[in-house]
PDB file of C-alpha atoms in Angstrom:
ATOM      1  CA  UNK A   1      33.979  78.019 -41.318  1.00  0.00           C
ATOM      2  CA  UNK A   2      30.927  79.309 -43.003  1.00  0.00           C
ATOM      3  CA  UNK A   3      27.654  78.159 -42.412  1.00  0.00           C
ATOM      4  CA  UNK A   4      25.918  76.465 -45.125  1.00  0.00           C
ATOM      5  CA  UNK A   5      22.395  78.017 -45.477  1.00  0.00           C
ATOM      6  CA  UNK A   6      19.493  76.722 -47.319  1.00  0.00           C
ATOM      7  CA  UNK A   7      15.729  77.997 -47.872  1.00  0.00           C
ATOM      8  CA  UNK A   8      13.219  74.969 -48.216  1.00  0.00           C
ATOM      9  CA  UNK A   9       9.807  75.382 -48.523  1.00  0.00           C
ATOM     10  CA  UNK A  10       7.901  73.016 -46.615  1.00  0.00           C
ATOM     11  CA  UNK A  11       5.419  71.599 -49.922  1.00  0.00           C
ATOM     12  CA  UNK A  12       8.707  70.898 -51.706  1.00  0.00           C
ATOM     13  CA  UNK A  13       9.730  68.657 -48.561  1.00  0.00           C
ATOM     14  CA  UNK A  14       6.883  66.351 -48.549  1.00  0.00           C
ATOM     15  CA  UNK A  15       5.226  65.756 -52.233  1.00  0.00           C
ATOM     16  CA  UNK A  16       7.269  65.341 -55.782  1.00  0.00           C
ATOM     17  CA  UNK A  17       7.886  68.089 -58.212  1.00  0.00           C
ATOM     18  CA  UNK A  18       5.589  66.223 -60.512  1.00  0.00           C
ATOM     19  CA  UNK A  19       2.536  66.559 -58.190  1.00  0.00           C
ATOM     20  CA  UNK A  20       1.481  70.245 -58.972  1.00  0.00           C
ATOM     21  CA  UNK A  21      -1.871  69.798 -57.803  1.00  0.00           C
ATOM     22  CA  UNK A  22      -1.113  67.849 -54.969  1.00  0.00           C
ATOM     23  CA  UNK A  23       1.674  70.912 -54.503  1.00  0.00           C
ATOM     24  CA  UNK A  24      -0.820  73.705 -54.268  1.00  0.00           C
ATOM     25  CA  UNK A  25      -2.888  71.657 -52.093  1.00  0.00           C
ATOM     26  CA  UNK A  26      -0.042  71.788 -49.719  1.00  0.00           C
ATOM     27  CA  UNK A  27       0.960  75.008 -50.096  1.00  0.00           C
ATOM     28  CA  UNK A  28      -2.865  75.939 -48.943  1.00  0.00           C
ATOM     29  CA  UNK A  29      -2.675  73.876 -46.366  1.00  0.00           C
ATOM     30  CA  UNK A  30       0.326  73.977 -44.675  1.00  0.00           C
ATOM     31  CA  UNK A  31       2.025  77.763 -44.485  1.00  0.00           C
ATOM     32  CA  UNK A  32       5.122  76.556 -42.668  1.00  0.00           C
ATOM     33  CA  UNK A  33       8.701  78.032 -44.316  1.00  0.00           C
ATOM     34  CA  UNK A  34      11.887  75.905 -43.084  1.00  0.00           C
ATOM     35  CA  UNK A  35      14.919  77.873 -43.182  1.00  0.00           C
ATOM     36  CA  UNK A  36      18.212  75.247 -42.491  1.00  0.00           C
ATOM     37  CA  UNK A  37      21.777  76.889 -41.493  1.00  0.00           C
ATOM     38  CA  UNK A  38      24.819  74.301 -40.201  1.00  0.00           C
ATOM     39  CA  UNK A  39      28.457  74.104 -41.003  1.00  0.00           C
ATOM     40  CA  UNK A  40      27.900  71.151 -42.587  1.00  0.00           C
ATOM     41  CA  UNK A  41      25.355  68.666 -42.636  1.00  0.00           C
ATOM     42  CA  UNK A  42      27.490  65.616 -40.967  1.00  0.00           C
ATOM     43  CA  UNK A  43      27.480  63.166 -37.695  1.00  0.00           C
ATOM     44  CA  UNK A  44      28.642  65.767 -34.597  1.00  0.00           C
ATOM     45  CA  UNK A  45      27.015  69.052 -35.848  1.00  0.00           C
ATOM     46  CA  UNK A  46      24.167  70.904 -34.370  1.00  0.00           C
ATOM     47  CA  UNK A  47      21.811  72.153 -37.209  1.00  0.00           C
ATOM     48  CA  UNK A  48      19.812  75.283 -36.770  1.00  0.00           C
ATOM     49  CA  UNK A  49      16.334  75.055 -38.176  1.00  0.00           C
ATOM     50  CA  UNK A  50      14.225  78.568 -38.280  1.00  0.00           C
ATOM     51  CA  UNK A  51      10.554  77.541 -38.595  1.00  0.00           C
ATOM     52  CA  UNK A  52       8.254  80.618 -40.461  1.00  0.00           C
ATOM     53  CA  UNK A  53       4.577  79.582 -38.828  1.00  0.00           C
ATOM     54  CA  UNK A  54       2.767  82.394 -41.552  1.00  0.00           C
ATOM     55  CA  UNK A  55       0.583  82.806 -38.412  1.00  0.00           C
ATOM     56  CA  UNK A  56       0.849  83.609 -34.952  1.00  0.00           C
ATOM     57  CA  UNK A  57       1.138  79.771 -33.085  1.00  0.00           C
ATOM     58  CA  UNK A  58       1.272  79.025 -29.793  1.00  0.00           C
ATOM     59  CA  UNK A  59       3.740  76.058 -29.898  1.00  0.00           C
ATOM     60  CA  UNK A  60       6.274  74.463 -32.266  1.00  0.00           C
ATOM     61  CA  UNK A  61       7.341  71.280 -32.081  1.00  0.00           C
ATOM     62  CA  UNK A  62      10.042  69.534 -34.012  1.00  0.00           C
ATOM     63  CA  UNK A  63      11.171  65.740 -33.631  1.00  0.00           C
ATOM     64  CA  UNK A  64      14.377  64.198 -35.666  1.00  0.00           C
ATOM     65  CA  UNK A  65      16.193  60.744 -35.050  1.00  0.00           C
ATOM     66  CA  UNK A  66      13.238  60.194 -32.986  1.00  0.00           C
ATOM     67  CA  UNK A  67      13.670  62.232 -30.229  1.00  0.00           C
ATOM     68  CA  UNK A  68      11.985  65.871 -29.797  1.00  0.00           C
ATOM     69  CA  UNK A  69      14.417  68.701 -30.394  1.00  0.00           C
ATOM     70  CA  UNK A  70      14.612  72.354 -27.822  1.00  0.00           C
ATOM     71  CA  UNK A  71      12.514  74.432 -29.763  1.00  0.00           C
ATOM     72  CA  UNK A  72      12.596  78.739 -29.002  1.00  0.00           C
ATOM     73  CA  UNK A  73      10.244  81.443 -30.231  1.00  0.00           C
ATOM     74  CA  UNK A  74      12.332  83.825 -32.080  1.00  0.00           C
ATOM     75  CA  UNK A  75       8.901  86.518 -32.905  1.00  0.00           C
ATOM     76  CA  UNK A  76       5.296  85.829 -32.913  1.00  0.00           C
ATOM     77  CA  UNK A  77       6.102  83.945 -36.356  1.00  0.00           C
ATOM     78  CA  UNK A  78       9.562  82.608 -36.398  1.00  0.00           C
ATOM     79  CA  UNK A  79      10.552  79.511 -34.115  1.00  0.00           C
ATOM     80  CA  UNK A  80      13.840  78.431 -34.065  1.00  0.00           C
ATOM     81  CA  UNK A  81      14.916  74.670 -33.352  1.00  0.00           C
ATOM     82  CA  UNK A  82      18.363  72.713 -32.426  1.00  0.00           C
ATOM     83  CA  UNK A  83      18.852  69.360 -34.407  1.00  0.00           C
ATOM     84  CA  UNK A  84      21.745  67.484 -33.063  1.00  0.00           C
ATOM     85  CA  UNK A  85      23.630  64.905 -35.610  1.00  0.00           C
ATOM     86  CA  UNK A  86      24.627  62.198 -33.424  1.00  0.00           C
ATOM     87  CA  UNK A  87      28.019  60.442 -34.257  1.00  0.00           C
ATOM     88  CA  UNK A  88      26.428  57.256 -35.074  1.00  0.00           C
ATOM     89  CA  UNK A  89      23.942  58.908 -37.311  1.00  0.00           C
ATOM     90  CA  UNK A  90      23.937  57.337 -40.585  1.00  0.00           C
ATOM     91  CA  UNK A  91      24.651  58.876 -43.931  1.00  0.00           C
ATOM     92  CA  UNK A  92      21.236  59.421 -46.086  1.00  0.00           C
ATOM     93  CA  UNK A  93      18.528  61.136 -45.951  1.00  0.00           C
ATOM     94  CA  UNK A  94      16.364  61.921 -42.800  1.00  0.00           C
ATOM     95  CA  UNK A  95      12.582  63.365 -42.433  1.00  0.00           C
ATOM     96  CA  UNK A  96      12.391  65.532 -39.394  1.00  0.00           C
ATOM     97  CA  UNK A  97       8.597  66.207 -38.438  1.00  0.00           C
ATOM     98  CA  UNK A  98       7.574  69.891 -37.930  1.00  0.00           C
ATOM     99  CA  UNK A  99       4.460  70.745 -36.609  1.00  0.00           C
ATOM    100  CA  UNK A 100       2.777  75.059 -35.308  1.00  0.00           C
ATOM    101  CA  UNK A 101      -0.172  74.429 -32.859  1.00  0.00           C
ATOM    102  CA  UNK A 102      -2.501  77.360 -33.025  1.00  0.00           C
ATOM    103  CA  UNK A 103      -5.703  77.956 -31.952  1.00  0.00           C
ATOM    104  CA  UNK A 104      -7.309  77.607 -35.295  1.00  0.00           C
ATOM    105  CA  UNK A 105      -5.678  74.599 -36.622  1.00  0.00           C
ATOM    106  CA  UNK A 106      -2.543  72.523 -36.544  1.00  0.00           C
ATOM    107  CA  UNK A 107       0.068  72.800 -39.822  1.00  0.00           C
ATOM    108  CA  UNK A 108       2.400  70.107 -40.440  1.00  0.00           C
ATOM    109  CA  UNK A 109       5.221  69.799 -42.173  1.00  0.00           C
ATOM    110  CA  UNK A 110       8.078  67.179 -43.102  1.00  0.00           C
ATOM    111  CA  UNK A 111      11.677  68.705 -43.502  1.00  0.00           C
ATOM    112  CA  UNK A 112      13.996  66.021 -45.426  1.00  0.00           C
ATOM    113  CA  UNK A 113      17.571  66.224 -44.340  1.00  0.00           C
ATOM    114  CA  UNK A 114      20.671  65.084 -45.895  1.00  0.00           C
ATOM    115  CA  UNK A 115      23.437  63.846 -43.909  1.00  0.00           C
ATOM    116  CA  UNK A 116      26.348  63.833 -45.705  1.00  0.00           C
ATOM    117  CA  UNK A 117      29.458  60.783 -45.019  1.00  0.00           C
ATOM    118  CA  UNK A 118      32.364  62.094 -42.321  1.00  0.00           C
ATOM    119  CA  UNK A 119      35.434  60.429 -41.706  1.00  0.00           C
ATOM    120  CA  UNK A 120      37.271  60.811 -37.727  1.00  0.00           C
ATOM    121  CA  UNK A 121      40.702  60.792 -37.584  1.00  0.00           C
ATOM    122  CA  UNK A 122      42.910  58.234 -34.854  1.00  0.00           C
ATOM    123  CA  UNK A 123      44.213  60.225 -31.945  1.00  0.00           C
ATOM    124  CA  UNK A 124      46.646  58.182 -29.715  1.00  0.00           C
ATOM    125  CA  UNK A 125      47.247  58.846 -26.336  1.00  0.00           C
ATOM    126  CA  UNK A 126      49.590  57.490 -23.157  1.00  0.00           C
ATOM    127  CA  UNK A 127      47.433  57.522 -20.061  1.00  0.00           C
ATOM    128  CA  UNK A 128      47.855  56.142 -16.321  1.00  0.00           C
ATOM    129  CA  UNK A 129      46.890  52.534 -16.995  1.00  0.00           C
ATOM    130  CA  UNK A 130      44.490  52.469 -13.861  1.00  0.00           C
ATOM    131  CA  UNK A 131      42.315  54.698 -16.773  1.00  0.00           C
ATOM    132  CA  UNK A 132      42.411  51.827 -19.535  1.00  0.00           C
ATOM    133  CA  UNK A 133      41.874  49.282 -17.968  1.00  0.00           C
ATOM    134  CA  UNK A 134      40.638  49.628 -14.304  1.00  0.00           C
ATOM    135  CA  UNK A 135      40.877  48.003 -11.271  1.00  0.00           C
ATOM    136  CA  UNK A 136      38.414  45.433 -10.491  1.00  0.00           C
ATOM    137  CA  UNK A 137      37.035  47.269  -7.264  1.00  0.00           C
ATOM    138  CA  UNK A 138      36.130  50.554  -9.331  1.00  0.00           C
ATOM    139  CA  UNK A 139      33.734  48.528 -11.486  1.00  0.00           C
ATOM    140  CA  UNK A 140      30.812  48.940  -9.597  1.00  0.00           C
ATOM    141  CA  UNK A 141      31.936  53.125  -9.254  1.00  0.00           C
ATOM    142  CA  UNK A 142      32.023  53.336 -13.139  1.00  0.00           C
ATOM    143  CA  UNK A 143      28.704  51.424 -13.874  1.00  0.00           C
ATOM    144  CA  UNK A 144      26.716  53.309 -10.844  1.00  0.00           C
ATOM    145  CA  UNK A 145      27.949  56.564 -12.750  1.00  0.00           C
ATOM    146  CA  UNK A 146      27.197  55.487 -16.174  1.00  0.00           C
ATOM    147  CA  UNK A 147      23.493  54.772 -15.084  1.00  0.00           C
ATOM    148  CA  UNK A 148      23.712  58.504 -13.149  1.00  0.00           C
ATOM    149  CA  UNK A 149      24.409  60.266 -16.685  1.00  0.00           C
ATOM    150  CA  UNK A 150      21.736  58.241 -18.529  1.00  0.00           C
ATOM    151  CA  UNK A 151      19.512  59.088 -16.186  1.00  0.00           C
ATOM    152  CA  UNK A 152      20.382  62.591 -15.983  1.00  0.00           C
ATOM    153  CA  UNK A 153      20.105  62.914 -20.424  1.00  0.00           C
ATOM    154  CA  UNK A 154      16.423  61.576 -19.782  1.00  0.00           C
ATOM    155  CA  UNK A 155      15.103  64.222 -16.953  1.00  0.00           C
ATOM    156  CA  UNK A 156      15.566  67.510 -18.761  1.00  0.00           C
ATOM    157  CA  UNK A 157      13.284  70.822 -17.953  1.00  0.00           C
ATOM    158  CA  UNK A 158      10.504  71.308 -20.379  1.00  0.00           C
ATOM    159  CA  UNK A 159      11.496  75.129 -20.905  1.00  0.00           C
ATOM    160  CA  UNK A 160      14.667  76.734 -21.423  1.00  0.00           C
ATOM    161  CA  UNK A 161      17.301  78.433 -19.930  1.00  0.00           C
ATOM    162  CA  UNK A 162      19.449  79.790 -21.988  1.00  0.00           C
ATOM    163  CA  UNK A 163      18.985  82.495 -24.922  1.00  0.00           C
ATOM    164  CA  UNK A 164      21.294  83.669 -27.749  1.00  0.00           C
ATOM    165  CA  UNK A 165      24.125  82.417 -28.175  1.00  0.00           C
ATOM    166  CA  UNK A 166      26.665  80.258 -26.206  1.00  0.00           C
ATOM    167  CA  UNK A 167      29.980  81.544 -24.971  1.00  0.00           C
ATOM    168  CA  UNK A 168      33.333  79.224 -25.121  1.00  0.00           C
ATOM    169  CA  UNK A 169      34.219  78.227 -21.988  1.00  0.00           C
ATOM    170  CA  UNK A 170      37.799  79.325 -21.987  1.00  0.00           C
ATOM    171  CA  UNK A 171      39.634  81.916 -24.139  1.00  0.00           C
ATOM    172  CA  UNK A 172      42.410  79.877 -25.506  1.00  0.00           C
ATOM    173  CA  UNK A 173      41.646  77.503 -28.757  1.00  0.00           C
ATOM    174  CA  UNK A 174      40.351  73.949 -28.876  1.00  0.00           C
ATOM    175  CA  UNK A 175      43.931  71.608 -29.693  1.00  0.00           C
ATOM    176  CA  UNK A 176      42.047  68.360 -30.154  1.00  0.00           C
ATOM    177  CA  UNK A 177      39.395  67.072 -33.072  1.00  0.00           C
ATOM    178  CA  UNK A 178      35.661  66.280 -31.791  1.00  0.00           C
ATOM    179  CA  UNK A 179      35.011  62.623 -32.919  1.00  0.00           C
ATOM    180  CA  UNK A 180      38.652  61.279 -33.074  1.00  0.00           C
ATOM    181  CA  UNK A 181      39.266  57.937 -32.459  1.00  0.00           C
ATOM    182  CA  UNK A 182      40.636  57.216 -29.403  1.00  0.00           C
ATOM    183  CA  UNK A 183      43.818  55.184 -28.884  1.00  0.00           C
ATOM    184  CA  UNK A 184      45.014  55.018 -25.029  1.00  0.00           C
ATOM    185  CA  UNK A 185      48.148  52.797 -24.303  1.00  0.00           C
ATOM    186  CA  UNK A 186      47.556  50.839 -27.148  1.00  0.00           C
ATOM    187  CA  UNK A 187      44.106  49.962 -27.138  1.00  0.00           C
ATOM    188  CA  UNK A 188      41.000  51.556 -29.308  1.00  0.00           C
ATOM    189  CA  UNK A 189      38.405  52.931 -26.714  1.00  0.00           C
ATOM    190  CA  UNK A 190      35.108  54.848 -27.745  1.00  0.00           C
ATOM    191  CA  UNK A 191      35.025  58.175 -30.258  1.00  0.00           C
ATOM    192  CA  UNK A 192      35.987  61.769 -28.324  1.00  0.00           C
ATOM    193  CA  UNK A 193      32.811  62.623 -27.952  1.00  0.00           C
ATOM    194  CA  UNK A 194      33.872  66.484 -27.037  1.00  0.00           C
ATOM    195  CA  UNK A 195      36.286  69.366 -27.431  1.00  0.00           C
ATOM    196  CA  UNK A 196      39.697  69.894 -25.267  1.00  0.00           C
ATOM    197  CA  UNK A 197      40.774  73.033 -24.964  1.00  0.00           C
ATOM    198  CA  UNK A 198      44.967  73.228 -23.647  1.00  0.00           C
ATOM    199  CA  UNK A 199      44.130  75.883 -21.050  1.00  0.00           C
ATOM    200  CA  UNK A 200      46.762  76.414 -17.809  1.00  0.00           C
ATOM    201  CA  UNK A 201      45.485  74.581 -14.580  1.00  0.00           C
ATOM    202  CA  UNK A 202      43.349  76.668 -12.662  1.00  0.00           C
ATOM    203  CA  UNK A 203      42.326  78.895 -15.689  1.00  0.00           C
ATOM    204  CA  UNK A 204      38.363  80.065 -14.839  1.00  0.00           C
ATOM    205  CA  UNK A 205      36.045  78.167 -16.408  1.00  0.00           C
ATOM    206  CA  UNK A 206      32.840  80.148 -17.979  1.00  0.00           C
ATOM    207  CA  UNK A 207      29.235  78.481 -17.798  1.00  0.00           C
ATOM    208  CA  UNK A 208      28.755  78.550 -22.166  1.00  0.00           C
ATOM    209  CA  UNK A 209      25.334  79.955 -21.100  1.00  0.00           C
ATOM    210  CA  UNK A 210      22.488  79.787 -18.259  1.00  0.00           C
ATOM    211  CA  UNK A 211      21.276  76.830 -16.996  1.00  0.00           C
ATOM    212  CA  UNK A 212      21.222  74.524 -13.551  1.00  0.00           C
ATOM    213  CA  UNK A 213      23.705  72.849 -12.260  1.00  0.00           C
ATOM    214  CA  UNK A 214      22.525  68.985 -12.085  1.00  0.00           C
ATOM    215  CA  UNK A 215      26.359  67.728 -11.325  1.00  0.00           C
ATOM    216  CA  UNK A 216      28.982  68.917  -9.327  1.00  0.00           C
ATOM    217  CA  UNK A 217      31.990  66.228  -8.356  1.00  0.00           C
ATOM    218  CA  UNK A 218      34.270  63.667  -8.904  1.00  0.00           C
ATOM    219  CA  UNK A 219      34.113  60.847 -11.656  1.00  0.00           C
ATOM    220  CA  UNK A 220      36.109  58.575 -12.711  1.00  0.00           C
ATOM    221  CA  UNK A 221      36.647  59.009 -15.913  1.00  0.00           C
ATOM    222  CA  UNK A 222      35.993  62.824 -16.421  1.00  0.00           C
ATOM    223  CA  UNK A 223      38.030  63.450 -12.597  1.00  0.00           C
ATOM    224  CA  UNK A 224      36.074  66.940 -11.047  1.00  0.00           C
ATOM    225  CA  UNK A 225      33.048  67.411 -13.597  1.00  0.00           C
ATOM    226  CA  UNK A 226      30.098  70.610 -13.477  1.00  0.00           C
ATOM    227  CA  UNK A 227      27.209  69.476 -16.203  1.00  0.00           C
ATOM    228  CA  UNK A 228      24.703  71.985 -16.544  1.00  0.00           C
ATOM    229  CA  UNK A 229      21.542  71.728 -17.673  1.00  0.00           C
ATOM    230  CA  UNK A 230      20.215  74.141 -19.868  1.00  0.00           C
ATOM    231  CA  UNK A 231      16.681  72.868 -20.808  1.00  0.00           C
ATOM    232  CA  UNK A 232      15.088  70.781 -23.418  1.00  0.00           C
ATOM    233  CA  UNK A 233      17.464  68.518 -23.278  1.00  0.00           C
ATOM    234  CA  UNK A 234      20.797  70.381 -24.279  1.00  0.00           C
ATOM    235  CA  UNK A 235      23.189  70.066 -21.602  1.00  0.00           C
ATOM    236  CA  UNK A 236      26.967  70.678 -21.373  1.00  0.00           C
ATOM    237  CA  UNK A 237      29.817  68.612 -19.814  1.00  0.00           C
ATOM    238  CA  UNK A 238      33.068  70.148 -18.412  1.00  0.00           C
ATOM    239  CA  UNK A 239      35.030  67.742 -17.148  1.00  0.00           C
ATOM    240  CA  UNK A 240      39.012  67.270 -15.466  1.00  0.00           C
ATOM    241  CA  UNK A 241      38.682  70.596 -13.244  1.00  0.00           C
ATOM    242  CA  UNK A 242      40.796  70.985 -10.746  1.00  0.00           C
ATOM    243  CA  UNK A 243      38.322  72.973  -8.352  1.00  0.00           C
ATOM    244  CA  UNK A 244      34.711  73.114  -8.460  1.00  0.00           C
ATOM    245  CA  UNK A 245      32.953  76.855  -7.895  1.00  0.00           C
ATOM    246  CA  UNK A 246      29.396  75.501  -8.031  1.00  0.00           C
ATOM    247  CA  UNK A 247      27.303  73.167  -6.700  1.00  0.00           C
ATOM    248  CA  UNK A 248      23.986  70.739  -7.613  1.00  0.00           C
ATOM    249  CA  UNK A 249      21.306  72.936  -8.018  1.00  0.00           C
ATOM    250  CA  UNK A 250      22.578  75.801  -8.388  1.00  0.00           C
ATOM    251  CA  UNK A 251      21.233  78.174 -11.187  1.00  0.00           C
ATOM    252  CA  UNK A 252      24.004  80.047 -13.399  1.00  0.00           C
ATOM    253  CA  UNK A 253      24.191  82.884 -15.718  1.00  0.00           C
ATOM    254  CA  UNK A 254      26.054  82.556 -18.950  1.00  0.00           C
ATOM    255  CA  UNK A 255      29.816  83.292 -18.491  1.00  0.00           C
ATOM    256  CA  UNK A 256      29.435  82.497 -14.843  1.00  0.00           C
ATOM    257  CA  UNK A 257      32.707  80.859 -13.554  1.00  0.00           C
ATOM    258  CA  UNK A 258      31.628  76.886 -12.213  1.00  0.00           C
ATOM    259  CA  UNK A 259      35.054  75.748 -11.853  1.00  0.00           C
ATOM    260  CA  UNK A 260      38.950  75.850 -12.805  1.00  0.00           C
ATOM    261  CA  UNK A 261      40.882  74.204 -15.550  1.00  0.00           C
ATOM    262  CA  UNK A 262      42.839  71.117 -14.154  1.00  0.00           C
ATOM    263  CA  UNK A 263      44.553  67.017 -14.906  1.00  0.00           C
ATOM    264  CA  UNK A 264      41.976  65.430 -13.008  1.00  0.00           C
ATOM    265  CA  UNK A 265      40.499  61.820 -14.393  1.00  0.00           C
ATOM    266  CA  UNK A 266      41.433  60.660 -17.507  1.00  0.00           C
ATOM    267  CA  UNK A 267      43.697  62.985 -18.595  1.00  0.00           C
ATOM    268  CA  UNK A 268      48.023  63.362 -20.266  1.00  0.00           C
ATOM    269  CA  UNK A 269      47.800  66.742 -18.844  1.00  0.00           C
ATOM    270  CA  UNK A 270      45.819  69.984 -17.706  1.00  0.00           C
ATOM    271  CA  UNK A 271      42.963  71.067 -20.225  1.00  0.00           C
ATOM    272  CA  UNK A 272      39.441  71.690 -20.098  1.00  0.00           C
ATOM    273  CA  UNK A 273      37.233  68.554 -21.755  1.00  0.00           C
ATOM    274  CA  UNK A 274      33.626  70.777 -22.992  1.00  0.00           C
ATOM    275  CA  UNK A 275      30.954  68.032 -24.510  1.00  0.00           C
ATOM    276  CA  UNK A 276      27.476  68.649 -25.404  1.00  0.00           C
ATOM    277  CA  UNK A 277      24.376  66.786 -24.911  1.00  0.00           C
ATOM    278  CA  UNK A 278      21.960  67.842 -27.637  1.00  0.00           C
ATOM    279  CA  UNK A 279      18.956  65.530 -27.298  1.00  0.00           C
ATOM    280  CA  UNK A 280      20.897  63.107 -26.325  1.00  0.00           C
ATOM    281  CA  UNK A 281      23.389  63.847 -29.866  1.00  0.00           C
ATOM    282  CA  UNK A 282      26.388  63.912 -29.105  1.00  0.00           C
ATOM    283  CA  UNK A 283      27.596  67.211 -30.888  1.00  0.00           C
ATOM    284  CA  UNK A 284      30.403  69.354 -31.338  1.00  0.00           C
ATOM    285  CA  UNK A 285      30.336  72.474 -29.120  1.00  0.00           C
ATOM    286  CA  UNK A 286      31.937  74.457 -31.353  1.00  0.00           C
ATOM    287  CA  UNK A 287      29.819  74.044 -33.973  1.00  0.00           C
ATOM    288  CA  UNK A 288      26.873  75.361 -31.304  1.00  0.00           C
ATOM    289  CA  UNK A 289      29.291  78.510 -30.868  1.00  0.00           C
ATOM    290  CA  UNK A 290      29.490  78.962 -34.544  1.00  0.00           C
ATOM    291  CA  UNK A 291      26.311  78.500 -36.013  1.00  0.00           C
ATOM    292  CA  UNK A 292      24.218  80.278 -32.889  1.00  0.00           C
ATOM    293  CA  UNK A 293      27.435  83.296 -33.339  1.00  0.00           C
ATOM    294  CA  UNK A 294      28.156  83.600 -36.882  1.00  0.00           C
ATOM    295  CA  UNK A 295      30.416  86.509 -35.811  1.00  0.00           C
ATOM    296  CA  UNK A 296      32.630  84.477 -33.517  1.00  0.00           C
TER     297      UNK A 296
END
């Protein structure tokens, strides 16, 4: 799918066409150039946002839904930032703040976005009923790891550790739809918050790019799980392997192998589950793949 780009200067973001003074005001004032690329603009994508400072800054910072987004430095006056549309994000427009820190001043800037309505499609699925609806004794198992990943989404590296692009995981093609409604056995559970991919069990599994390893093991839900960490808050899941070739701690190199395709945890058969953690979004990884590798 192409990627939809758009050129916005930053005074057209924050005063009315009507307000030509006020407009040239601006302009003098704030030198910043937003340049916004994305599949679409939609709950589950990741937005690219390349930030022109006009001078040479020494930070960037950029903050949308209310949470601060990984920011790189592309040149001494191009930043580039990751905005993550979470599924519940609502339909409208939304002002992401924009702001260059450099030793002579600070520029600001306010970047409108337009999220535009999506609609998920149902998926049903027959799973082992112990995964629906769980035994009472594995309560306290599931809420001890649900606390684990929330804590995990909050403690996130200042810096980065990945560059360019990200990598699928496995060669073969995702088979299911990011966002579907889930129907196991019968009974609607939460949205599919990732991408499956219908690889053969024990089919290498590729790190989509650097990062550390903050979980290597067994959960319930996800069965034999690596999440890596890959700064600023962007993390990736990949979850049901059937052996794990990492472990916590660890730092890995893009296309590193952390594990093997599997059925373990919630699953109808083998396939690898990839999910991405974009400032705490929930996004679709593909749509990382395709707008940070046009080519792909």
């Amino acid at each position: 799918m192409q990627a939809i780009w758009r050129l916005v200067f930053c005074v057209v973001c924050v005063l009315p066409a009507s307000s030509t003074r006020g407009l040239l005001a601006r302009a003098a004032a704030s030198p910043l150039l937003v340049t916004e690329a994305a599949r679409s603009l939609q709950p589950g994508e990741a937005v690219v946002l390349t930030i022109g400072t006009g001078t040479n800054a020494d930070a960037v910072r950029v903050r949308a839904f209310g949470r601060d987004m990984p920011v790189l430095r592309v040149d001494p006056l191009h930043w580039r930032a990751l905005i993550g549309i979470d599924l519940d994000v609502k339909p409208g427009r939304h002002p992401i703040a924009v702001e260059a820190v450099a030793a002579s001043a600070t520029s600001h800037v306010t970047h409108v976005m337009t999220v535009l309505p999506r609609r998920f499609p149902t998926r049903t699925l027959n799973v082992d009923e112990a995964f629906v609806n769980p035994p009472p004794g594995v309560a306290g198992r599931i809420a001890a790891e649900a606390r684990e990943l929330d804590e995990l989404w909050r403690h996130s590296p200042a810096e980065s550790h990945w560059s360019d692009g990200f990598l699928r995981p496995v060669p073969n093609p995702a088979n299911s739809r990011f966002g579907a409604r889930s129907v196991y056995n019968g009974q609607p559970r939460s949205q599919h918050g990732g991408a499956d991919f219908l690889s053969p069990a024990g089919t290498p599994v590729d790190a989509p790019n650097a990062a550390q390893v903050v979980l290597a093991r067994d959960l319930y839900f996800l069965g034999r799980t690596v999440i890596l960490d890959h700064g600023q808050g962007l993390f990736s899941i990949l979850a049901h392997l059937s052996a794990l070739d990492v472990q916590r701690g660890e730092m890995v190199a893009a296309g590193q192998i952390v594990g093997r395709v599997g059925a373990t945890g919630r699953v109808t058969g083998p396939h690898l589950h990839w999910a991405v953690r974009l400032a705490g979004a929930r996004v679709d990884p593909l749509s990382l793949v395709e707008i940070l590798n046009p080519q792909r």
